[in-house]
Amino acid sequence: MGKSTRYIFVTGGVASSLGKGIAAAGLGTLLIQRGVSAEIMKLDPYLNVDPGTMSPFQHGEVFVTDDGAETDLDLGHYERFLDKPTSKLNSVTAGQVYENVIRKERRGDYLGSTVQVIPHITDEVKRRILATAREKKPDVLLIEIGGTVGDIESLPFLEAIRQFPYDVGKENCLFLHLTLLPYISASGESKTKPTQHSVKALREIGIQPAGLILRTEHAMDASQRRKIAMFCNVEERAVFESVNVNVIYEVPLMLHRQGLDEWACRKLGIESSEAHIGEWEDLIARINSARQDVRIGVVGKYIELNDAYISIYESLKAAAYHEGARIEIVKIDSEQSPDQLETALAEVDGVLIPGGFGPRGIEGKIFAATWAREHDVPYFGICLGMQVAMIAFARSVCGIADANSTEFNEHTSNPVIDLMTTQKAVLNLGGTMRLGMYPMKIKKGTRAESVYKAADAQERHRHRYEVNNSYRPRLEEMGMVISGTFEETDLVEMIELKDHPWYVGCQFHPEFQSRPLKPHPLFKGFVASAITRRKTTTARSARA
Ligand code: GLN
């Protein structure tokens, strides 16, 4: 391909949470499978500068990129589908846009002119889209606009993308709109009116979509398709549907069957090969033929929210798919009593404690980490999950009864997890976290080495606290193995126990680099170990 970048804008209508990010990522995957290089970025209309400080209740997971940007969870979908790392450039929020415009205004860059949404905010949005295209040079840049058409917040973004074709050429831009086709069970039919209204709202601001993707529970029939095409001013051929699927990784295949990728390439004048979707088809076949069951308990405090641990769940599933297993993820609330926790833990084949912040639910997590250690149940502690494993070990194996993290008890006399001295200085200056990619040195002869099959690795981080090095000798003496470190400042990156089927903790977030077609080795190892446990306990209870 080469030459200039083409742009596909994906907007949403009728309702949020229809899976716009997944549809956009699905199309991106198909383009890549056709030999067209694709990148994808998200424009988020909220005023937070990034989702780093937003509550998981409101915003779900914070996805961290290699370069340490704290971004929207849709970037996780992008990486899992497109199998390439995203960066700061892939995520733009209204907060960043306004912040930059106001900074320029203060600096006098606008030479005294009145600073307005149009053109200053819209120009800044366009500048960022172009900067991503310039930097990453994709054949196609997909741009997902967060929110729903009709929201006040999205207006400046929509106005910017309305103008965009005038800057780069109409023939280089394609607008796709995703809406809902609701099914009314009382009358037994799907209704096209909300879609008609949503497209009307988009046209009112000057955007005529070229294609539509309708989220629907029931497949559309020919007459509905005709009706939508006619009322919404799009070719019948360009009315696509996204029917509910069991696994999100079926979405690209479903869109491909309808010819979305072929249509998009034709519209943009892109010559490409047929899409090579074999790997994705194999994945779905593997998922559908899996017979071995495995249950993983995830202990956390946002457990009722699917989105708060989405990359963890997707990584667990990917590992299970790889092992040919059907996974059941059991969400265990860390704020329960020890008795309740024990009952819940006894039902699972492996325990995972994900990342987290703040003291709520901490004692429950420490209990779970201790329980898994004592009962030889595979344990995987990620970030906070590694820290609680360390605290649990210090308390019950090293006899340091009040071991804690200064995050949960500032005045603990045994801060096994603490801020490092260098960090304390930075923190006072308003710096915050260790974010993004750092290299890890892997210790020879450890499980970490056998899993990674390497002497080093690169992993993404998002945390403040560290294992306190002054406790390391005592912990190691009692059997805790420090299997990975960040050499430059001598920080603990990974821990493990020898006499345990799988007791592993990592200070970083492997879930951000795990892919459905390439599950992360630590998730694979953990899930494989949980499957082994499942098989032995089932065999034992069958004999009994
Ligand atoms: N709260 C812990 C810290 O800041 C762990 C962070 C995390 O789990 N992401 O170090």
JSON list of C-alpha atoms in Angstrom, two decimals, residues 18-153:
[
{"chain": "A", "resi": 18, "resn": "LEU", "atom": "CA", "xyz": [-22.88, -1.58, 22.21]},
{"chain": "A", "resi": 19, "resn": "GLY", "atom": "CA", "xyz": [-19.34, -2.73, 21.55]},
{"chain": "A", "resi": 20, "resn": "LYS", "atom": "CA", "xyz": [-18.18, 0.07, 19.27]},
{"chain": "A", "resi": 21, "resn": "GLY", "atom": "CA", "xyz": [-14.57, -0.52, 20.30]},
{"chain": "A", "resi": 22, "resn": "ILE", "atom": "CA", "xyz": [-14.82, -4.21, 19.53]},
{"chain": "A", "resi": 23, "resn": "ALA", "atom": "CA", "xyz": [-16.43, -3.58, 16.15]},
{"chain": "A", "resi": 24, "resn": "ALA", "atom": "CA", "xyz": [-13.75, -1.02, 15.27]},
{"chain": "A", "resi": 25, "resn": "ALA", "atom": "CA", "xyz": [-10.99, -3.35, 16.47]},
{"chain": "A", "resi": 26, "resn": "GLY", "atom": "CA", "xyz": [-12.62, -6.21, 14.55]},
{"chain": "A", "resi": 27, "resn": "LEU", "atom": "CA", "xyz": [-12.45, -4.19, 11.34]},
{"chain": "A", "resi": 28, "resn": "GLY", "atom": "CA", "xyz": [-8.85, -3.22, 12.12]},
{"chain": "A", "resi": 29, "resn": "THR", "atom": "CA", "xyz": [-7.94, -6.90, 12.52]},
{"chain": "A", "resi": 30, "resn": "LEU", "atom": "CA", "xyz": [-9.51, -7.75, 9.19]},
{"chain": "A", "resi": 31, "resn": "LEU", "atom": "CA", "xyz": [-7.62, -4.97, 7.45]},
{"chain": "A", "resi": 32, "resn": "ILE", "atom": "CA", "xyz": [-4.36, -6.27, 8.89]},
{"chain": "A", "resi": 33, "resn": "GLN", "atom": "CA", "xyz": [-5.26, -9.78, 7.73]},
{"chain": "A", "resi": 34, "resn": "ARG", "atom": "CA", "xyz": [-5.70, -8.30, 4.25]},
{"chain": "A", "resi": 35, "resn": "GLY", "atom": "CA", "xyz": [-2.15, -6.96, 4.35]},
{"chain": "A", "resi": 36, "resn": "VAL", "atom": "CA", "xyz": [-3.28, -3.38, 5.01]},
{"chain": "A", "resi": 37, "resn": "SER", "atom": "CA", "xyz": [-1.46, -1.79, 7.94]},
{"chain": "A", "resi": 38, "resn": "ALA", "atom": "CA", "xyz": [-3.98, -0.42, 10.40]},
{"chain": "A", "resi": 39, "resn": "GLU", "atom": "CA", "xyz": [-3.82, 1.61, 13.59]},
{"chain": "A", "resi": 40, "resn": "ILE", "atom": "CA", "xyz": [-6.67, 2.55, 15.80]},
{"chain": "A", "resi": 41, "resn": "MET", "atom": "CA", "xyz": [-7.20, 5.45, 18.19]},
{"chain": "A", "resi": 42, "resn": "LYS", "atom": "CA", "xyz": [-9.89, 6.53, 20.59]},
{"chain": "A", "resi": 43, "resn": "LEU", "atom": "CA", "xyz": [-11.22, 10.03, 21.13]},
{"chain": "A", "resi": 44, "resn": "ASP", "atom": "CA", "xyz": [-12.90, 10.22, 24.52]},
{"chain": "A", "resi": 45, "resn": "PRO", "atom": "CA", "xyz": [-15.24, 13.13, 25.21]},
{"chain": "A", "resi": 46, "resn": "TYR", "atom": "CA", "xyz": [-14.80, 13.33, 28.99]},
{"chain": "A", "resi": 47, "resn": "LEU", "atom": "CA", "xyz": [-12.86, 16.14, 30.62]},
{"chain": "A", "resi": 48, "resn": "ASN", "atom": "CA", "xyz": [-10.54, 14.00, 32.71]},
{"chain": "A", "resi": 49, "resn": "VAL", "atom": "CA", "xyz": [-7.05, 14.28, 31.29]},
{"chain": "A", "resi": 50, "resn": "ASP", "atom": "CA", "xyz": [-6.75, 10.51, 31.46]},
{"chain": "A", "resi": 51, "resn": "PRO", "atom": "CA", "xyz": [-8.72, 7.73, 33.14]},
{"chain": "A", "resi": 52, "resn": "GLY", "atom": "CA", "xyz": [-5.85, 7.17, 35.63]},
{"chain": "A", "resi": 53, "resn": "THR", "atom": "CA", "xyz": [-7.70, 8.81, 38.48]},
{"chain": "A", "resi": 54, "resn": "MET", "atom": "CA", "xyz": [-11.21, 7.66, 37.58]},
{"chain": "A", "resi": 55, "resn": "SER", "atom": "CA", "xyz": [-12.97, 5.07, 39.72]},
{"chain": "A", "resi": 56, "resn": "PRO", "atom": "CA", "xyz": [-13.22, 1.59, 38.25]},
{"chain": "A", "resi": 57, "resn": "PHE", "atom": "CA", "xyz": [-16.91, 1.83, 39.12]},
{"chain": "A", "resi": 58, "resn": "GLN", "atom": "CA", "xyz": [-17.32, 4.56, 36.56]},
{"chain": "A", "resi": 59, "resn": "HIS", "atom": "CA", "xyz": [-14.73, 3.76, 34.03]},
{"chain": "A", "resi": 60, "resn": "GLY", "atom": "CA", "xyz": [-13.67, 0.15, 34.30]},
{"chain": "A", "resi": 61, "resn": "GLU", "atom": "CA", "xyz": [-10.05, -0.80, 33.93]},
{"chain": "A", "resi": 62, "resn": "VAL", "atom": "CA", "xyz": [-7.24, 1.65, 33.29]},
{"chain": "A", "resi": 63, "resn": "PHE", "atom": "CA", "xyz": [-5.21, 0.22, 30.44]},
{"chain": "A", "resi": 64, "resn": "VAL", "atom": "CA", "xyz": [-1.49, 1.02, 30.50]},
{"chain": "A", "resi": 65, "resn": "THR", "atom": "CA", "xyz": [0.60, 1.30, 27.34]},
{"chain": "A", "resi": 66, "resn": "ASP", "atom": "CA", "xyz": [4.33, 0.64, 26.82]},
{"chain": "A", "resi": 67, "resn": "ASP", "atom": "CA", "xyz": [5.07, 4.33, 27.12]},
{"chain": "A", "resi": 68, "resn": "GLY", "atom": "CA", "xyz": [3.18, 4.55, 30.39]},
{"chain": "A", "resi": 69, "resn": "ALA", "atom": "CA", "xyz": [-0.04, 6.24, 29.27]},
{"chain": "A", "resi": 70, "resn": "GLU", "atom": "CA", "xyz": [-3.04, 5.46, 31.47]},
{"chain": "A", "resi": 71, "resn": "THR", "atom": "CA", "xyz": [-5.80, 4.96, 28.96]},
{"chain": "A", "resi": 72, "resn": "ASP", "atom": "CA", "xyz": [-9.26, 3.72, 28.24]},
{"chain": "A", "resi": 73, "resn": "LEU", "atom": "CA", "xyz": [-9.95, -0.01, 28.33]},
{"chain": "A", "resi": 74, "resn": "ASP", "atom": "CA", "xyz": [-10.81, 0.06, 24.63]},
{"chain": "A", "resi": 75, "resn": "LEU", "atom": "CA", "xyz": [-7.09, 0.28, 23.95]},
{"chain": "A", "resi": 76, "resn": "GLY", "atom": "CA", "xyz": [-6.88, -3.17, 25.51]},
{"chain": "A", "resi": 77, "resn": "HIS", "atom": "CA", "xyz": [-9.32, -4.46, 22.91]},
{"chain": "A", "resi": 78, "resn": "TYR", "atom": "CA", "xyz": [-7.31, -2.75, 20.20]},
{"chain": "A", "resi": 79, "resn": "GLU", "atom": "CA", "xyz": [-4.12, -4.46, 21.31]},
{"chain": "A", "resi": 80, "resn": "ARG", "atom": "CA", "xyz": [-5.75, -7.84, 21.72]},
{"chain": "A", "resi": 81, "resn": "PHE", "atom": "CA", "xyz": [-7.34, -7.72, 18.29]},
{"chain": "A", "resi": 82, "resn": "LEU", "atom": "CA", "xyz": [-4.65, -5.94, 16.30]},
{"chain": "A", "resi": 83, "resn": "ASP", "atom": "CA", "xyz": [-1.78, -7.57, 18.18]},
{"chain": "A", "resi": 84, "resn": "LYS", "atom": "CA", "xyz": [0.34, -4.45, 18.29]},
{"chain": "A", "resi": 85, "resn": "PRO", "atom": "CA", "xyz": [1.20, -2.10, 21.12]},
{"chain": "A", "resi": 86, "resn": "THR", "atom": "CA", "xyz": [-0.62, 1.20, 21.41]},
{"chain": "A", "resi": 87, "resn": "SER", "atom": "CA", "xyz": [0.88, 4.37, 22.87]},
{"chain": "A", "resi": 88, "resn": "LYS", "atom": "CA", "xyz": [-0.07, 7.80, 24.21]},
{"chain": "A", "resi": 89, "resn": "LEU", "atom": "CA", "xyz": [-0.96, 8.78, 20.67]},
{"chain": "A", "resi": 90, "resn": "ASN", "atom": "CA", "xyz": [-3.77, 6.23, 20.46]},
{"chain": "A", "resi": 91, "resn": "SER", "atom": "CA", "xyz": [-5.80, 7.83, 23.20]},
{"chain": "A", "resi": 92, "resn": "VAL", "atom": "CA", "xyz": [-7.09, 11.40, 23.21]},
{"chain": "A", "resi": 93, "resn": "THR", "atom": "CA", "xyz": [-9.45, 12.82, 25.82]},
{"chain": "A", "resi": 94, "resn": "ALA", "atom": "CA", "xyz": [-11.30, 16.11, 25.75]},
{"chain": "A", "resi": 95, "resn": "GLY", "atom": "CA", "xyz": [-9.38, 16.91, 28.95]},
{"chain": "A", "resi": 96, "resn": "GLN", "atom": "CA", "xyz": [-6.05, 16.68, 27.12]},
{"chain": "A", "resi": 97, "resn": "VAL", "atom": "CA", "xyz": [-7.36, 18.70, 24.21]},
{"chain": "A", "resi": 98, "resn": "TYR", "atom": "CA", "xyz": [-8.68, 21.52, 26.41]},
{"chain": "A", "resi": 99, "resn": "GLU", "atom": "CA", "xyz": [-5.60, 21.46, 28.62]},
{"chain": "A", "resi": 100, "resn": "ASN", "atom": "CA", "xyz": [-3.35, 21.94, 25.63]},
{"chain": "A", "resi": 101, "resn": "VAL", "atom": "CA", "xyz": [-5.47, 24.69, 24.09]},
{"chain": "A", "resi": 102, "resn": "ILE", "atom": "CA", "xyz": [-5.58, 26.58, 27.40]},
{"chain": "A", "resi": 103, "resn": "ARG", "atom": "CA", "xyz": [-1.84, 26.17, 27.85]},
{"chain": "A", "resi": 104, "resn": "LYS", "atom": "CA", "xyz": [-1.27, 27.64, 24.39]},
{"chain": "A", "resi": 105, "resn": "GLU", "atom": "CA", "xyz": [-3.62, 30.48, 25.17]},
{"chain": "A", "resi": 106, "resn": "ARG", "atom": "CA", "xyz": [-1.69, 31.33, 28.36]},
{"chain": "A", "resi": 107, "resn": "ARG", "atom": "CA", "xyz": [1.55, 31.25, 26.41]},
{"chain": "A", "resi": 108, "resn": "GLY", "atom": "CA", "xyz": [0.13, 33.75, 23.95]},
{"chain": "A", "resi": 109, "resn": "ASP", "atom": "CA", "xyz": [0.26, 31.39, 20.99]},
{"chain": "A", "resi": 110, "resn": "TYR", "atom": "CA", "xyz": [-3.11, 32.59, 19.71]},
{"chain": "A", "resi": 111, "resn": "LEU", "atom": "CA", "xyz": [-1.86, 36.16, 19.42]},
{"chain": "A", "resi": 112, "resn": "GLY", "atom": "CA", "xyz": [-4.77, 37.73, 21.22]},
{"chain": "A", "resi": 113, "resn": "SER", "atom": "CA", "xyz": [-7.58, 36.10, 19.27]},
{"chain": "A", "resi": 114, "resn": "THR", "atom": "CA", "xyz": [-10.70, 34.87, 21.04]},
{"chain": "A", "resi": 115, "resn": "VAL", "atom": "CA", "xyz": [-10.15, 31.20, 21.83]},
{"chain": "A", "resi": 116, "resn": "GLN", "atom": "CA", "xyz": [-13.19, 29.10, 20.89]},
{"chain": "A", "resi": 117, "resn": "VAL", "atom": "CA", "xyz": [-14.41, 25.53, 20.50]},
{"chain": "A", "resi": 118, "resn": "ILE", "atom": "CA", "xyz": [-14.41, 26.11, 16.74]},
{"chain": "A", "resi": 119, "resn": "PRO", "atom": "CA", "xyz": [-11.68, 26.45, 15.48]},
{"chain": "A", "resi": 120, "resn": "HIS", "atom": "CA", "xyz": [-9.28, 26.04, 18.41]},
{"chain": "A", "resi": 121, "resn": "ILE", "atom": "CA", "xyz": [-10.59, 22.88, 20.06]},
{"chain": "A", "resi": 122, "resn": "THR", "atom": "CA", "xyz": [-11.53, 21.27, 16.75]},
{"chain": "A", "resi": 123, "resn": "ASP", "atom": "CA", "xyz": [-8.12, 22.13, 15.27]},
{"chain": "A", "resi": 124, "resn": "GLU", "atom": "CA", "xyz": [-6.40, 20.53, 18.24]},
{"chain": "A", "resi": 125, "resn": "VAL", "atom": "CA", "xyz": [-8.46, 17.35, 17.74]},
{"chain": "A", "resi": 126, "resn": "LYS", "atom": "CA", "xyz": [-7.57, 17.24, 14.06]},
{"chain": "A", "resi": 127, "resn": "ARG", "atom": "CA", "xyz": [-3.92, 17.93, 14.85]},
{"chain": "A", "resi": 128, "resn": "ARG", "atom": "CA", "xyz": [-3.82, 14.89, 17.12]},
{"chain": "A", "resi": 129, "resn": "ILE", "atom": "CA", "xyz": [-5.38, 12.61, 14.53]},
{"chain": "A", "resi": 130, "resn": "LEU", "atom": "CA", "xyz": [-2.87, 13.82, 11.94]},
{"chain": "A", "resi": 131, "resn": "ALA", "atom": "CA", "xyz": [0.00, 13.46, 14.40]},
{"chain": "A", "resi": 132, "resn": "THR", "atom": "CA", "xyz": [-0.89, 9.80, 14.94]},
{"chain": "A", "resi": 133, "resn": "ALA", "atom": "CA", "xyz": [-1.08, 9.24, 11.20]},
{"chain": "A", "resi": 134, "resn": "ARG", "atom": "CA", "xyz": [2.26, 10.98, 10.68]},
{"chain": "A", "resi": 135, "resn": "GLU", "atom": "CA", "xyz": [4.00, 9.12, 13.48]},
{"chain": "A", "resi": 136, "resn": "LYS", "atom": "CA", "xyz": [2.64, 5.62, 12.86]},
{"chain": "A", "resi": 137, "resn": "LYS", "atom": "CA", "xyz": [2.17, 5.89, 9.08]},
{"chain": "A", "resi": 138, "resn": "PRO", "atom": "CA", "xyz": [-0.59, 3.29, 8.79]},
{"chain": "A", "resi": 139, "resn": "ASP", "atom": "CA", "xyz": [-2.44, 2.61, 5.55]},
{"chain": "A", "resi": 140, "resn": "VAL", "atom": "CA", "xyz": [-5.63, 3.03, 7.53]},
{"chain": "A", "resi": 141, "resn": "LEU", "atom": "CA", "xyz": [-6.17, 4.89, 10.78]},
{"chain": "A", "resi": 142, "resn": "LEU", "atom": "CA", "xyz": [-9.40, 3.94, 12.51]},
{"chain": "A", "resi": 143, "resn": "ILE", "atom": "CA", "xyz": [-10.74, 6.58, 14.88]},
{"chain": "A", "resi": 144, "resn": "GLU", "atom": "CA", "xyz": [-13.34, 5.60, 17.42]},
{"chain": "A", "resi": 145, "resn": "ILE", "atom": "CA", "xyz": [-15.33, 8.45, 18.93]},
{"chain": "A", "resi": 146, "resn": "GLY", "atom": "CA", "xyz": [-16.39, 7.71, 22.49]},
{"chain": "A", "resi": 147, "resn": "GLY", "atom": "CA", "xyz": [-19.93, 8.42, 23.66]},
{"chain": "A", "resi": 148, "resn": "THR", "atom": "CA", "xyz": [-23.12, 8.54, 21.67]},
{"chain": "A", "resi": 149, "resn": "VAL", "atom": "CA", "xyz": [-24.27, 10.95, 18.99]},
{"chain": "A", "resi": 150, "resn": "GLY", "atom": "CA", "xyz": [-26.43, 13.56, 20.64]},
{"chain": "A", "resi": 151, "resn": "ASP", "atom": "CA", "xyz": [-24.23, 13.93, 23.74]},
{"chain": "A", "resi": 152, "resn": "ILE", "atom": "CA", "xyz": [-23.21, 17.53, 24.32]},
{"chain": "A", "resi": 153, "resn": "GLU", "atom": "CA", "xyz": [-19.66, 16.42, 25.14]}
]
